[in-house]
Amino acid sequence: MKEDTTARSTHFQEALEELKKHGVREDTLRAVEHIPAREGRYQDYPQEAHPNLVQALQEKGFSRLYTHQRQTWELLRQGKNAVVVTPTASGKTLCYNLPVLDSILSNPSSRSIYMFPTKALSQDQRAELDDTIKKLPDEIRIFTYDGDTPQDARKAIRSRGHIVITNPDMLHSGILPHHTKWIKLFENLQYIVIDELHNYRGIFGSHLANVLRRLKRIARFYGSEPRFILCTATIANPKEVAERIIEEPVSLVDDNGAPSGEKFFIFYNPPVVNKYLGIRRSYVKEARRVASLFIRHDLQTIVFAQSRLITEVLVTYLKDDFEKNVTQKGRIRGYRGGYLPQKRREIERELRSGEIRGVISTNALELGIDIGSLDVAVLAGYPGTIASTWQRAGRAGRKTGQSAAVLVASSSPLNQFIVNHPDYFFSKNPEKALINPDNLSILVSHIECAAFELPFVDGEKFGTVDTAEILSFLEDEKLVHHSQDKWYWTSDVYPADGVNLRSISSDNFVVVDTTEKSRVIAEVDFSSALTTLHPKAIYLCEGEQYIVEDLDFDQRRAYVRRTDIDYYTDAIDYTKIKILDEFDRRNLKNCALQHGEVHVATQVVGFKKIKFHTMENVGAGDLSLPQNEMHTTAYWLTIPSDLLLSLPFSSEQKINGLFGLTYCLHHVSPLFMMCDLHDIGVSLGDNATGKSIPPRDIRQRMSDREEMMFTADEAFEPNLFVYDNFPGGIGLSPSLFELEKQLLEQCLRTIRECPCQGGCPSCVGPTKSSGQMAKDVALQILQELLTN
């Protein structure tokens, strides 16, 4: 079904010209960056590489190595660990397949572990390896070991596998706790390959660092010291993250020798439809328009959405556009976490074959899963980081020929800053990835797992951490017992079962469709369940609408029924924060910056009904769900009451302005950190009373008497909180604290440059949410705070 190159090139040029004409007419194009094709740089295979392997690779079409592949080989031959940092589709796979396969051909007892963040990626890499091994005369046994591996196959894998392909979750719960069944693997472990390193940030990366502490501890017990080969898309601190995760020195390989085709990167800002309110046309509808243009020219297109909800909304829209009869069914598909595995594999297969012309995905397809060479990537909203943006844009393009990536900006301050400052994006290094392996909640759970695997010896460290205090705590909890100089696991509990590497809580909700007969259609993590599966919520899955009839907290099940209505739901929540401890403080001239530990309690108190296509609010409902509580770390800014009193605004207007500034802080903070908007939370509190101030849409539901409790009186001293949205924190808020004035200066620039008059989604939030004078108040507060 793949068309010839000439016709494709013609279609591509026609679509690009049409988009440019539309952009000129509507004033939507902010940049059209032309990235010229690049020639490859090559080196010969090393003389010491096994001749059978070189021949097999040459038969596959790899006549020579790219320069970065050869550099990786040389570093590994010197006994070093390596981290390879090159763009999507630059041949990173051969950087590790070459040394690993060579080690097995030279020494058949050699073993390696390949680790990928998802099962889909594992299966992809397995197919690539199988293709190489078919061309070798020697037998090399490769096995995938994940949750789908049949029980009767597991014994053979443990004893016979040269390469075990797995994911961190299975290594954590299925291999390390059963290391006595994997003696051959651990005794002969030569290489550990970790692909998509940039994906291991925040909670997932912090967990992985602890899983690797356990793996290295077991390997040492069996007498092996494996080398690490890590691969990542471009991030600002790859060497630092790699060394933090494996706790060993790592050599950097970042001089990319791979060729690439011509690419156009377009920044598209939806037009303003109300200048006074600063309201732009919906970025979701504009992303639909852009994607439709390319699909109409028969160019295979991927659309990246920022959430599961927006993914499903776009699937609905594009199916309306391109599946008008039965023969067209299946041309447009959605792809996201929560879809069942067989459905995801089917979509991947149909993308490779070309049957699917448009796919709408969350970040699930951002990773290097083989979905063929697509023509266009449309990004519905800025992904939150420069690194992620390049990764998604890289899903379209071939080594030769043309491709395009279009970033369609939303109205959020971060999106508007990026789209209106393309030079910042194209010239700046990507952000730093942050992890915190020593987060106490994570650390204790992995020390429990490690004690189950092997007894701790007195004085033994876990990575860089002293274990004595934690082991004593576990002894008090009757989980370990100290005898002579060792700590033994004594509990009946299997600790790995209670640790979910993707979050700090391990409770997921199952979504059960009861329309005809009961069937499971999806799975949702605990924190998302409160906002997407509350009673009366509209849950979207593959363009189908379901109304939530019951949320069973005890059984972690949501019961839904298929429906067909013209709106979806958006939850309203209220967060209360209490300061527990202040770790550090800096006094600027007109305010104080602090960083410390806080208690956060969030409750979903209602929901809005948002109409498809028009995006208007067509109704609301009240809810009273259980509070979600946690201890975490936060950065907060305290504004003196004297400064607030001096401002020439009413009490209500001052609070509106403070919420507007909090909104801006929330949306601008990710500029400085490799995190998603959902990784941090914000709240407004009173330093004098310790109370939290509810947002405007909640205050409007209160009685006059209740609302009087939240006024900017003489004693009111606002605290503006930005907190890590994970128990224990993962290092995001301390990095904001270190910025000092830089974060406030960026907020001032964002609000000052916004062309709206009274506040809008691009600066302090829409006027309906932030209230009257929010922009003026926020602007004046920032000017006062930054006065020297």
PDB file of C-alpha atoms in Angstrom, residues 90-356:
ATOM      1  CA  SER A  90      19.856   6.952  14.058  1.00  0.00           C
ATOM      2  CA  GLY A  91      20.877   3.310  14.536  1.00  0.00           C
ATOM      3  CA  LYS A  92      21.157   3.199  18.333  1.00  0.00           C
ATOM      4  CA  THR A  93      20.052  -0.473  18.269  1.00  0.00           C
ATOM      5  CA  LEU A  94      23.269  -1.577  16.549  1.00  0.00           C
ATOM      6  CA  CYS A  95      25.300   0.241  19.218  1.00  0.00           C
ATOM      7  CA  TYR A  96      24.330  -2.530  21.621  1.00  0.00           C
ATOM      8  CA  ASN A  97      23.456  -5.472  19.333  1.00  0.00           C
ATOM      9  CA  LEU A  98      26.971  -5.494  17.841  1.00  0.00           C
ATOM     10  CA  PRO A  99      28.939  -5.901  21.124  1.00  0.00           C
ATOM     11  CA  VAL A 100      26.339  -8.186  22.725  1.00  0.00           C
ATOM     12  CA  LEU A 101      26.085 -10.630  19.792  1.00  0.00           C
ATOM     13  CA  ASP A 102      29.880 -10.524  19.353  1.00  0.00           C
ATOM     14  CA  SER A 103      30.392 -11.475  23.032  1.00  0.00           C
ATOM     15  CA  ILE A 104      28.048 -14.490  22.653  1.00  0.00           C
ATOM     16  CA  LEU A 105      29.694 -15.691  19.426  1.00  0.00           C
ATOM     17  CA  SER A 106      33.125 -15.403  21.084  1.00  0.00           C
ATOM     18  CA  ASN A 107      31.963 -17.014  24.349  1.00  0.00           C
ATOM     19  CA  PRO A 108      28.707 -19.040  24.179  1.00  0.00           C
ATOM     20  CA  SER A 109      28.281 -18.936  27.971  1.00  0.00           C
ATOM     21  CA  SER A 110      28.024 -15.089  27.867  1.00  0.00           C
ATOM     22  CA  ARG A 111      24.645 -13.631  28.918  1.00  0.00           C
ATOM     23  CA  SER A 112      22.993 -10.209  28.564  1.00  0.00           C
ATOM     24  CA  ILE A 113      19.831  -8.459  29.721  1.00  0.00           C
ATOM     25  CA  TYR A 114      17.966  -6.031  27.441  1.00  0.00           C
ATOM     26  CA  MET A 115      15.625  -3.694  29.256  1.00  0.00           C
ATOM     27  CA  PHE A 116      12.939  -1.585  27.570  1.00  0.00           C
ATOM     28  CA  PRO A 117      10.306   0.558  29.325  1.00  0.00           C
ATOM     29  CA  THR A 118       7.343  -1.162  27.612  1.00  0.00           C
ATOM     30  CA  LYS A 119       6.382  -4.635  26.398  1.00  0.00           C
ATOM     31  CA  ALA A 120       5.661  -3.277  22.907  1.00  0.00           C
ATOM     32  CA  LEU A 121       9.200  -1.972  22.558  1.00  0.00           C
ATOM     33  CA  SER A 122      10.591  -5.293  23.821  1.00  0.00           C
ATOM     34  CA  GLN A 123       8.673  -7.184  21.118  1.00  0.00           C
ATOM     35  CA  ASP A 124       9.916  -4.749  18.496  1.00  0.00           C
ATOM     36  CA  GLN A 125      13.565  -5.240  19.402  1.00  0.00           C
ATOM     37  CA  ARG A 126      13.075  -8.997  19.555  1.00  0.00           C
ATOM     38  CA  ALA A 127      11.961  -8.960  15.897  1.00  0.00           C
ATOM     39  CA  GLU A 128      15.082  -6.988  14.913  1.00  0.00           C
ATOM     40  CA  LEU A 129      17.383  -9.418  16.760  1.00  0.00           C
ATOM     41  CA  ASP A 130      15.645 -12.492  15.303  1.00  0.00           C
ATOM     42  CA  ASP A 131      16.209 -11.137  11.814  1.00  0.00           C
ATOM     43  CA  THR A 132      19.963 -10.828  12.467  1.00  0.00           C
ATOM     44  CA  ILE A 133      20.317 -14.211  14.157  1.00  0.00           C
ATOM     45  CA  LYS A 134      18.604 -16.035  11.269  1.00  0.00           C
ATOM     46  CA  LYS A 135      21.596 -15.077   9.153  1.00  0.00           C
ATOM     47  CA  LEU A 136      24.154 -16.486  11.648  1.00  0.00           C
ATOM     48  CA  PRO A 137      25.402 -20.108  11.476  1.00  0.00           C
ATOM     49  CA  ASP A 138      25.722 -20.225  15.279  1.00  0.00           C
ATOM     50  CA  GLU A 139      22.757 -20.707  17.623  1.00  0.00           C
ATOM     51  CA  ILE A 140      21.959 -17.670  19.757  1.00  0.00           C
ATOM     52  CA  ARG A 141      18.900 -18.030  21.949  1.00  0.00           C
ATOM     53  CA  ILE A 142      16.842 -14.912  22.618  1.00  0.00           C
ATOM     54  CA  PHE A 143      13.793 -14.892  24.847  1.00  0.00           C
ATOM     55  CA  THR A 144      11.295 -12.244  25.868  1.00  0.00           C
ATOM     56  CA  TYR A 145      10.461 -12.495  29.556  1.00  0.00           C
ATOM     57  CA  ASP A 146       7.466 -10.381  30.543  1.00  0.00           C
ATOM     58  CA  GLY A 147       4.013 -10.779  32.040  1.00  0.00           C
ATOM     59  CA  ASP A 148       2.747 -12.467  28.837  1.00  0.00           C
ATOM     60  CA  THR A 149       5.418 -15.230  28.879  1.00  0.00           C
ATOM     61  CA  PRO A 150       3.716 -18.647  29.438  1.00  0.00           C
ATOM     62  CA  GLN A 151       4.648 -20.444  32.672  1.00  0.00           C
ATOM     63  CA  ASP A 152       5.840 -23.559  30.841  1.00  0.00           C
ATOM     64  CA  ALA A 153       8.323 -21.496  28.772  1.00  0.00           C
ATOM     65  CA  ARG A 154       9.923 -19.772  31.744  1.00  0.00           C
ATOM     66  CA  LYS A 155      12.129 -22.673  32.852  1.00  0.00           C
ATOM     67  CA  ALA A 156      13.771 -22.939  29.411  1.00  0.00           C
ATOM     68  CA  ILE A 157      14.380 -19.186  29.325  1.00  0.00           C
ATOM     69  CA  ARG A 158      16.104 -19.252  32.713  1.00  0.00           C
ATOM     70  CA  SER A 159      18.545 -21.994  31.734  1.00  0.00           C
ATOM     71  CA  ARG A 160      19.069 -21.465  27.996  1.00  0.00           C
ATOM     72  CA  GLY A 161      18.605 -17.774  27.112  1.00  0.00           C
ATOM     73  CA  HIS A 162      21.687 -15.918  25.874  1.00  0.00           C
ATOM     74  CA  ILE A 163      19.760 -12.635  25.762  1.00  0.00           C
ATOM     75  CA  VAL A 164      16.791 -12.025  28.037  1.00  0.00           C
ATOM     76  CA  ILE A 165      14.592  -9.163  26.826  1.00  0.00           C
ATOM     77  CA  THR A 166      12.494  -7.743  29.631  1.00  0.00           C
ATOM     78  CA  ASN A 167      11.198  -4.543  31.206  1.00  0.00           C
ATOM     79  CA  PRO A 168      11.962  -2.975  34.603  1.00  0.00           C
ATOM     80  CA  ASP A 169       8.671  -4.210  36.072  1.00  0.00           C
ATOM     81  CA  MET A 170       9.401  -7.871  35.254  1.00  0.00           C
ATOM     82  CA  LEU A 171      13.030  -7.594  36.335  1.00  0.00           C
ATOM     83  CA  HIS A 172      11.786  -6.182  39.640  1.00  0.00           C
ATOM     84  CA  SER A 173       9.053  -8.708  40.379  1.00  0.00           C
ATOM     85  CA  GLY A 174       9.783 -11.773  38.205  1.00  0.00           C
ATOM     86  CA  ILE A 175      13.579 -12.139  37.982  1.00  0.00           C
ATOM     87  CA  LEU A 176      15.412 -10.576  40.934  1.00  0.00           C
ATOM     88  CA  PRO A 177      13.247 -12.179  43.684  1.00  0.00           C
ATOM     89  CA  HIS A 178      13.817 -15.584  41.992  1.00  0.00           C
ATOM     90  CA  HIS A 179      17.547 -15.162  41.282  1.00  0.00           C
ATOM     91  CA  THR A 180      18.331 -18.708  42.456  1.00  0.00           C
ATOM     92  CA  LYS A 181      16.496 -19.946  39.351  1.00  0.00           C
ATOM     93  CA  TRP A 182      18.605 -17.634  37.158  1.00  0.00           C
ATOM     94  CA  ILE A 183      22.083 -18.687  38.305  1.00  0.00           C
ATOM     95  CA  LYS A 184      23.438 -19.133  34.746  1.00  0.00           C
ATOM     96  CA  LEU A 185      22.308 -15.639  33.802  1.00  0.00           C
ATOM     97  CA  PHE A 186      23.815 -13.903  36.826  1.00  0.00           C
ATOM     98  CA  GLU A 187      27.072 -15.899  36.831  1.00  0.00           C
ATOM     99  CA  ASN A 188      27.798 -14.963  33.194  1.00  0.00           C
ATOM    100  CA  LEU A 189      26.160 -11.558  32.957  1.00  0.00           C
ATOM    101  CA  GLN A 190      28.270  -9.466  30.569  1.00  0.00           C
ATOM    102  CA  TYR A 191      26.046  -6.601  29.398  1.00  0.00           C
ATOM    103  CA  ILE A 192      22.949  -4.785  30.621  1.00  0.00           C
ATOM    104  CA  VAL A 193      21.268  -2.708  27.919  1.00  0.00           C
ATOM    105  CA  ILE A 194      18.896   0.091  28.975  1.00  0.00           C
ATOM    106  CA  ASP A 195      17.120   1.721  26.041  1.00  0.00           C
ATOM    107  CA  GLU A 196      15.021   4.918  26.059  1.00  0.00           C
ATOM    108  CA  LEU A 197      16.840   6.254  29.137  1.00  0.00           C
ATOM    109  CA  HIS A 198      15.064   9.634  28.800  1.00  0.00           C
ATOM    110  CA  ASN A 199      11.840   7.816  29.680  1.00  0.00           C
ATOM    111  CA  TYR A 200      13.226   6.942  33.115  1.00  0.00           C
ATOM    112  CA  ARG A 201      12.732  10.247  34.859  1.00  0.00           C
ATOM    113  CA  GLY A 202      10.776  11.191  37.930  1.00  0.00           C
ATOM    114  CA  ILE A 203       9.174   8.282  39.778  1.00  0.00           C
ATOM    115  CA  PHE A 204       9.942   5.630  37.138  1.00  0.00           C
ATOM    116  CA  GLY A 205      13.628   6.600  36.981  1.00  0.00           C
ATOM    117  CA  SER A 206      13.915   6.736  40.765  1.00  0.00           C
ATOM    118  CA  HIS A 207      12.485   3.204  40.984  1.00  0.00           C
ATOM    119  CA  LEU A 208      14.750   1.937  38.191  1.00  0.00           C
ATOM    120  CA  ALA A 209      17.887   3.192  39.995  1.00  0.00           C
ATOM    121  CA  ASN A 210      16.877   1.088  42.998  1.00  0.00           C
ATOM    122  CA  VAL A 211      16.064  -1.964  40.854  1.00  0.00           C
ATOM    123  CA  LEU A 212      19.592  -1.681  39.399  1.00  0.00           C
ATOM    124  CA  ARG A 213      21.071  -1.441  42.905  1.00  0.00           C
ATOM    125  CA  ARG A 214      19.399  -4.781  43.595  1.00  0.00           C
ATOM    126  CA  LEU A 215      20.498  -6.277  40.263  1.00  0.00           C
ATOM    127  CA  LYS A 216      24.168  -5.289  40.808  1.00  0.00           C
ATOM    128  CA  ARG A 217      24.029  -6.657  44.357  1.00  0.00           C
ATOM    129  CA  ILE A 218      22.850 -10.056  43.072  1.00  0.00           C
ATOM    130  CA  ALA A 219      25.372 -10.029  40.189  1.00  0.00           C
ATOM    131  CA  ARG A 220      28.197  -9.410  42.700  1.00  0.00           C
ATOM    132  CA  PHE A 221      26.925 -12.320  44.790  1.00  0.00           C
ATOM    133  CA  TYR A 222      27.325 -14.598  41.744  1.00  0.00           C
ATOM    134  CA  GLY A 223      30.723 -13.120  40.819  1.00  0.00           C
ATOM    135  CA  SER A 224      29.898 -10.983  37.757  1.00  0.00           C
ATOM    136  CA  GLU A 225      30.377  -7.270  37.033  1.00  0.00           C
ATOM    137  CA  PRO A 226      28.320  -6.407  33.931  1.00  0.00           C
ATOM    138  CA  ARG A 227      28.911  -3.345  31.784  1.00  0.00           C
ATOM    139  CA  PHE A 228      26.044  -1.004  30.949  1.00  0.00           C
ATOM    140  CA  ILE A 229      25.028   0.293  27.511  1.00  0.00           C
ATOM    141  CA  LEU A 230      22.423   3.056  27.814  1.00  0.00           C
ATOM    142  CA  CYS A 231      20.630   4.788  24.934  1.00  0.00           C
ATOM    143  CA  THR A 232      18.598   7.973  25.066  1.00  0.00           C
ATOM    144  CA  ALA A 233      17.032  10.708  22.975  1.00  0.00           C
ATOM    145  CA  THR A 234      18.586  14.142  23.437  1.00  0.00           C
ATOM    146  CA  ILE A 235      18.419  15.490  26.998  1.00  0.00           C
ATOM    147  CA  ALA A 236      20.624  18.127  28.652  1.00  0.00           C
ATOM    148  CA  ASN A 237      22.290  15.846  31.206  1.00  0.00           C
ATOM    149  CA  PRO A 238      22.544  12.292  29.764  1.00  0.00           C
ATOM    150  CA  LYS A 239      25.866  11.479  31.437  1.00  0.00           C
ATOM    151  CA  GLU A 240      24.658  12.771  34.813  1.00  0.00           C
ATOM    152  CA  VAL A 241      21.374  10.808  34.643  1.00  0.00           C
ATOM    153  CA  ALA A 242      23.115   7.626  33.449  1.00  0.00           C
ATOM    154  CA  GLU A 243      25.649   7.854  36.290  1.00  0.00           C
ATOM    155  CA  ARG A 244      22.907   8.582  38.814  1.00  0.00           C
ATOM    156  CA  ILE A 245      20.888   5.562  37.639  1.00  0.00           C
ATOM    157  CA  ILE A 246      23.722   2.989  37.515  1.00  0.00           C
ATOM    158  CA  GLU A 247      25.983   4.665  40.141  1.00  0.00           C
ATOM    159  CA  GLU A 248      29.126   4.061  38.038  1.00  0.00           C
ATOM    160  CA  PRO A 249      31.227   6.221  35.663  1.00  0.00           C
ATOM    161  CA  VAL A 250      29.775   6.424  32.130  1.00  0.00           C
ATOM    162  CA  SER A 251      31.343   7.606  28.844  1.00  0.00           C
ATOM    163  CA  LEU A 252      29.254   9.843  26.562  1.00  0.00           C
ATOM    164  CA  VAL A 253      28.671   9.094  22.853  1.00  0.00           C
ATOM    165  CA  ASP A 254      26.811  12.031  21.273  1.00  0.00           C
ATOM    166  CA  ASP A 255      28.400  12.682  17.863  1.00  0.00           C
ATOM    167  CA  ASN A 256      25.671  11.365  15.546  1.00  0.00           C
ATOM    168  CA  GLY A 257      26.937   9.864  12.273  1.00  0.00           C
ATOM    169  CA  ALA A 258      23.565   8.768  10.830  1.00  0.00           C
ATOM    170  CA  PRO A 259      22.063  10.391   7.717  1.00  0.00           C
ATOM    171  CA  SER A 260      18.650  12.061   7.857  1.00  0.00           C
ATOM    172  CA  GLY A 261      16.086  13.264   5.322  1.00  0.00           C
ATOM    173  CA  GLU A 262      14.853  16.811   4.791  1.00  0.00           C
ATOM    174  CA  LYS A 263      12.409  17.998   7.466  1.00  0.00           C
ATOM    175  CA  PHE A 264      10.120  20.999   7.928  1.00  0.00           C
ATOM    176  CA  PHE A 265       9.267  21.958  11.515  1.00  0.00           C
ATOM    177  CA  ILE A 266       6.263  24.289  11.664  1.00  0.00           C
ATOM    178  CA  PHE A 267       5.089  26.317  14.678  1.00  0.00           C
ATOM    179  CA  TYR A 268       1.340  26.936  14.379  1.00  0.00           C
ATOM    180  CA  ASN A 269      -0.554  29.255  16.741  1.00  0.00           C
ATOM    181  CA  PRO A 270      -4.374  29.110  16.507  1.00  0.00           C
ATOM    182  CA  PRO A 271      -5.847  32.522  15.611  1.00  0.00           C
ATOM    183  CA  VAL A 272      -7.274  34.870  18.260  1.00  0.00           C
ATOM    184  CA  VAL A 273     -11.086  34.995  18.087  1.00  0.00           C
ATOM    185  CA  ASN A 274     -11.618  37.469  20.960  1.00  0.00           C
ATOM    186  CA  LYS A 275      -8.868  40.060  21.365  1.00  0.00           C
ATOM    187  CA  TYR A 276     -10.195  41.499  24.633  1.00  0.00           C
ATOM    188  CA  LEU A 277     -10.322  38.125  26.378  1.00  0.00           C
ATOM    189  CA  GLY A 278      -7.295  36.758  24.505  1.00  0.00           C
ATOM    190  CA  ILE A 279      -9.293  33.675  23.477  1.00  0.00           C
ATOM    191  CA  ARG A 280      -7.835  31.645  20.637  1.00  0.00           C
ATOM    192  CA  ARG A 281      -9.523  29.080  18.476  1.00  0.00           C
ATOM    193  CA  SER A 282      -9.397  25.639  20.100  1.00  0.00           C
ATOM    194  CA  TYR A 283      -5.985  24.020  19.569  1.00  0.00           C
ATOM    195  CA  VAL A 284      -7.715  20.613  19.458  1.00  0.00           C
ATOM    196  CA  LYS A 285      -9.869  21.696  16.511  1.00  0.00           C
ATOM    197  CA  GLU A 286      -6.872  23.309  14.797  1.00  0.00           C
ATOM    198  CA  ALA A 287      -4.843  20.098  15.251  1.00  0.00           C
ATOM    199  CA  ARG A 288      -7.767  18.276  13.627  1.00  0.00           C
ATOM    200  CA  ARG A 289      -7.698  20.756  10.736  1.00  0.00           C
ATOM    201  CA  VAL A 290      -3.919  20.383  10.207  1.00  0.00           C
ATOM    202  CA  ALA A 291      -3.997  16.570  10.470  1.00  0.00           C
ATOM    203  CA  SER A 292      -6.994  16.395   8.089  1.00  0.00           C
ATOM    204  CA  LEU A 293      -5.113  18.461   5.506  1.00  0.00           C
ATOM    205  CA  PHE A 294      -2.205  15.990   5.417  1.00  0.00           C
ATOM    206  CA  ILE A 295      -4.380  12.844   5.581  1.00  0.00           C
ATOM    207  CA  ARG A 296      -6.497  14.228   2.722  1.00  0.00           C
ATOM    208  CA  HIS A 297      -3.284  14.327   0.643  1.00  0.00           C
ATOM    209  CA  ASP A 298      -2.790  10.637   1.516  1.00  0.00           C
ATOM    210  CA  LEU A 299       0.184  11.300   3.804  1.00  0.00           C
ATOM    211  CA  GLN A 300       0.402   8.917   6.746  1.00  0.00           C
ATOM    212  CA  THR A 301       0.055  11.089   9.850  1.00  0.00           C
ATOM    213  CA  ILE A 302       0.486  10.668  13.585  1.00  0.00           C
ATOM    214  CA  VAL A 303      -1.178  13.136  15.975  1.00  0.00           C
ATOM    215  CA  PHE A 304       0.196  13.348  19.511  1.00  0.00           C
ATOM    216  CA  ALA A 305      -2.302  14.468  22.165  1.00  0.00           C
ATOM    217  CA  GLN A 306      -1.473  15.588  25.692  1.00  0.00           C
ATOM    218  CA  SER A 307      -3.940  13.365  27.517  1.00  0.00           C
ATOM    219  CA  ARG A 308      -6.108  10.308  27.096  1.00  0.00           C
ATOM    220  CA  LEU A 309      -9.173  12.544  26.998  1.00  0.00           C
ATOM    221  CA  ILE A 310      -7.871  14.744  24.154  1.00  0.00           C
ATOM    222  CA  THR A 311      -6.731  11.593  22.316  1.00  0.00           C
ATOM    223  CA  GLU A 312     -10.279  10.256  22.360  1.00  0.00           C
ATOM    224  CA  VAL A 313     -11.783  13.627  21.389  1.00  0.00           C
ATOM    225  CA  LEU A 314      -9.468  13.800  18.339  1.00  0.00           C
ATOM    226  CA  VAL A 315     -10.219  10.176  17.400  1.00  0.00           C
ATOM    227  CA  THR A 316     -13.920  11.093  17.395  1.00  0.00           C
ATOM    228  CA  TYR A 317     -13.328  14.192  15.233  1.00  0.00           C
ATOM    229  CA  LEU A 318     -11.063  12.508  12.652  1.00  0.00           C
ATOM    230  CA  LYS A 319     -13.276   9.421  12.354  1.00  0.00           C
ATOM    231  CA  ASP A 320     -16.119  11.851  11.515  1.00  0.00           C
ATOM    232  CA  ASP A 321     -13.895  13.323   8.781  1.00  0.00           C
ATOM    233  CA  PHE A 322     -12.513  10.138   7.195  1.00  0.00           C
ATOM    234  CA  GLU A 323     -14.736   7.173   8.060  1.00  0.00           C
ATOM    235  CA  LYS A 324     -17.965   8.156   6.383  1.00  0.00           C
ATOM    236  CA  ASN A 325     -18.864   4.607   5.281  1.00  0.00           C
ATOM    237  CA  VAL A 326     -18.063   0.975   6.141  1.00  0.00           C
ATOM    238  CA  THR A 327     -15.290   0.672   3.528  1.00  0.00           C
ATOM    239  CA  GLN A 328     -13.336   3.476   5.227  1.00  0.00           C
ATOM    240  CA  LYS A 329     -13.549   1.997   8.727  1.00  0.00           C
ATOM    241  CA  GLY A 330     -10.157   1.536  10.362  1.00  0.00           C
ATOM    242  CA  ARG A 331      -8.353   4.351   8.500  1.00  0.00           C
ATOM    243  CA  ILE A 332      -8.227   6.388  11.741  1.00  0.00           C
ATOM    244  CA  ARG A 333      -7.250   4.755  15.043  1.00  0.00           C
ATOM    245  CA  GLY A 334      -6.446   5.837  18.584  1.00  0.00           C
ATOM    246  CA  TYR A 335      -3.490   4.489  20.583  1.00  0.00           C
ATOM    247  CA  ARG A 336      -2.881   4.965  24.311  1.00  0.00           C
ATOM    248  CA  GLY A 337      -2.184   3.248  27.595  1.00  0.00           C
ATOM    249  CA  GLY A 338      -5.345   1.557  28.869  1.00  0.00           C
ATOM    250  CA  TYR A 339      -6.041  -0.141  25.510  1.00  0.00           C
ATOM    251  CA  LEU A 340      -5.652  -3.905  25.805  1.00  0.00           C
ATOM    252  CA  PRO A 341      -2.327  -5.330  24.470  1.00  0.00           C
ATOM    253  CA  GLN A 342      -3.809  -7.201  21.491  1.00  0.00           C
ATOM    254  CA  LYS A 343      -5.519  -4.012  20.283  1.00  0.00           C
ATOM    255  CA  ARG A 344      -2.222  -2.062  20.496  1.00  0.00           C
ATOM    256  CA  ARG A 345      -0.296  -4.766  18.568  1.00  0.00           C
ATOM    257  CA  GLU A 346      -2.984  -4.730  15.848  1.00  0.00           C
ATOM    258  CA  ILE A 347      -2.690  -0.931  15.486  1.00  0.00           C
ATOM    259  CA  GLU A 348       1.142  -1.110  15.292  1.00  0.00           C
ATOM    260  CA  ARG A 349       0.902  -3.791  12.581  1.00  0.00           C
ATOM    261  CA  GLU A 350      -1.620  -1.806  10.499  1.00  0.00           C
ATOM    262  CA  LEU A 351       0.510   1.342  10.785  1.00  0.00           C
ATOM    263  CA  ARG A 352       3.530  -0.523   9.380  1.00  0.00           C
ATOM    264  CA  SER A 353       1.466  -1.927   6.506  1.00  0.00           C
ATOM    265  CA  GLY A 354      -0.014   1.493   5.687  1.00  0.00           C
ATOM    266  CA  GLU A 355      -3.663   0.475   6.246  1.00  0.00           C
ATOM    267  CA  ILE A 356      -4.024   3.147   8.907  1.00  0.00           C
TER     268      ILE A 356
END
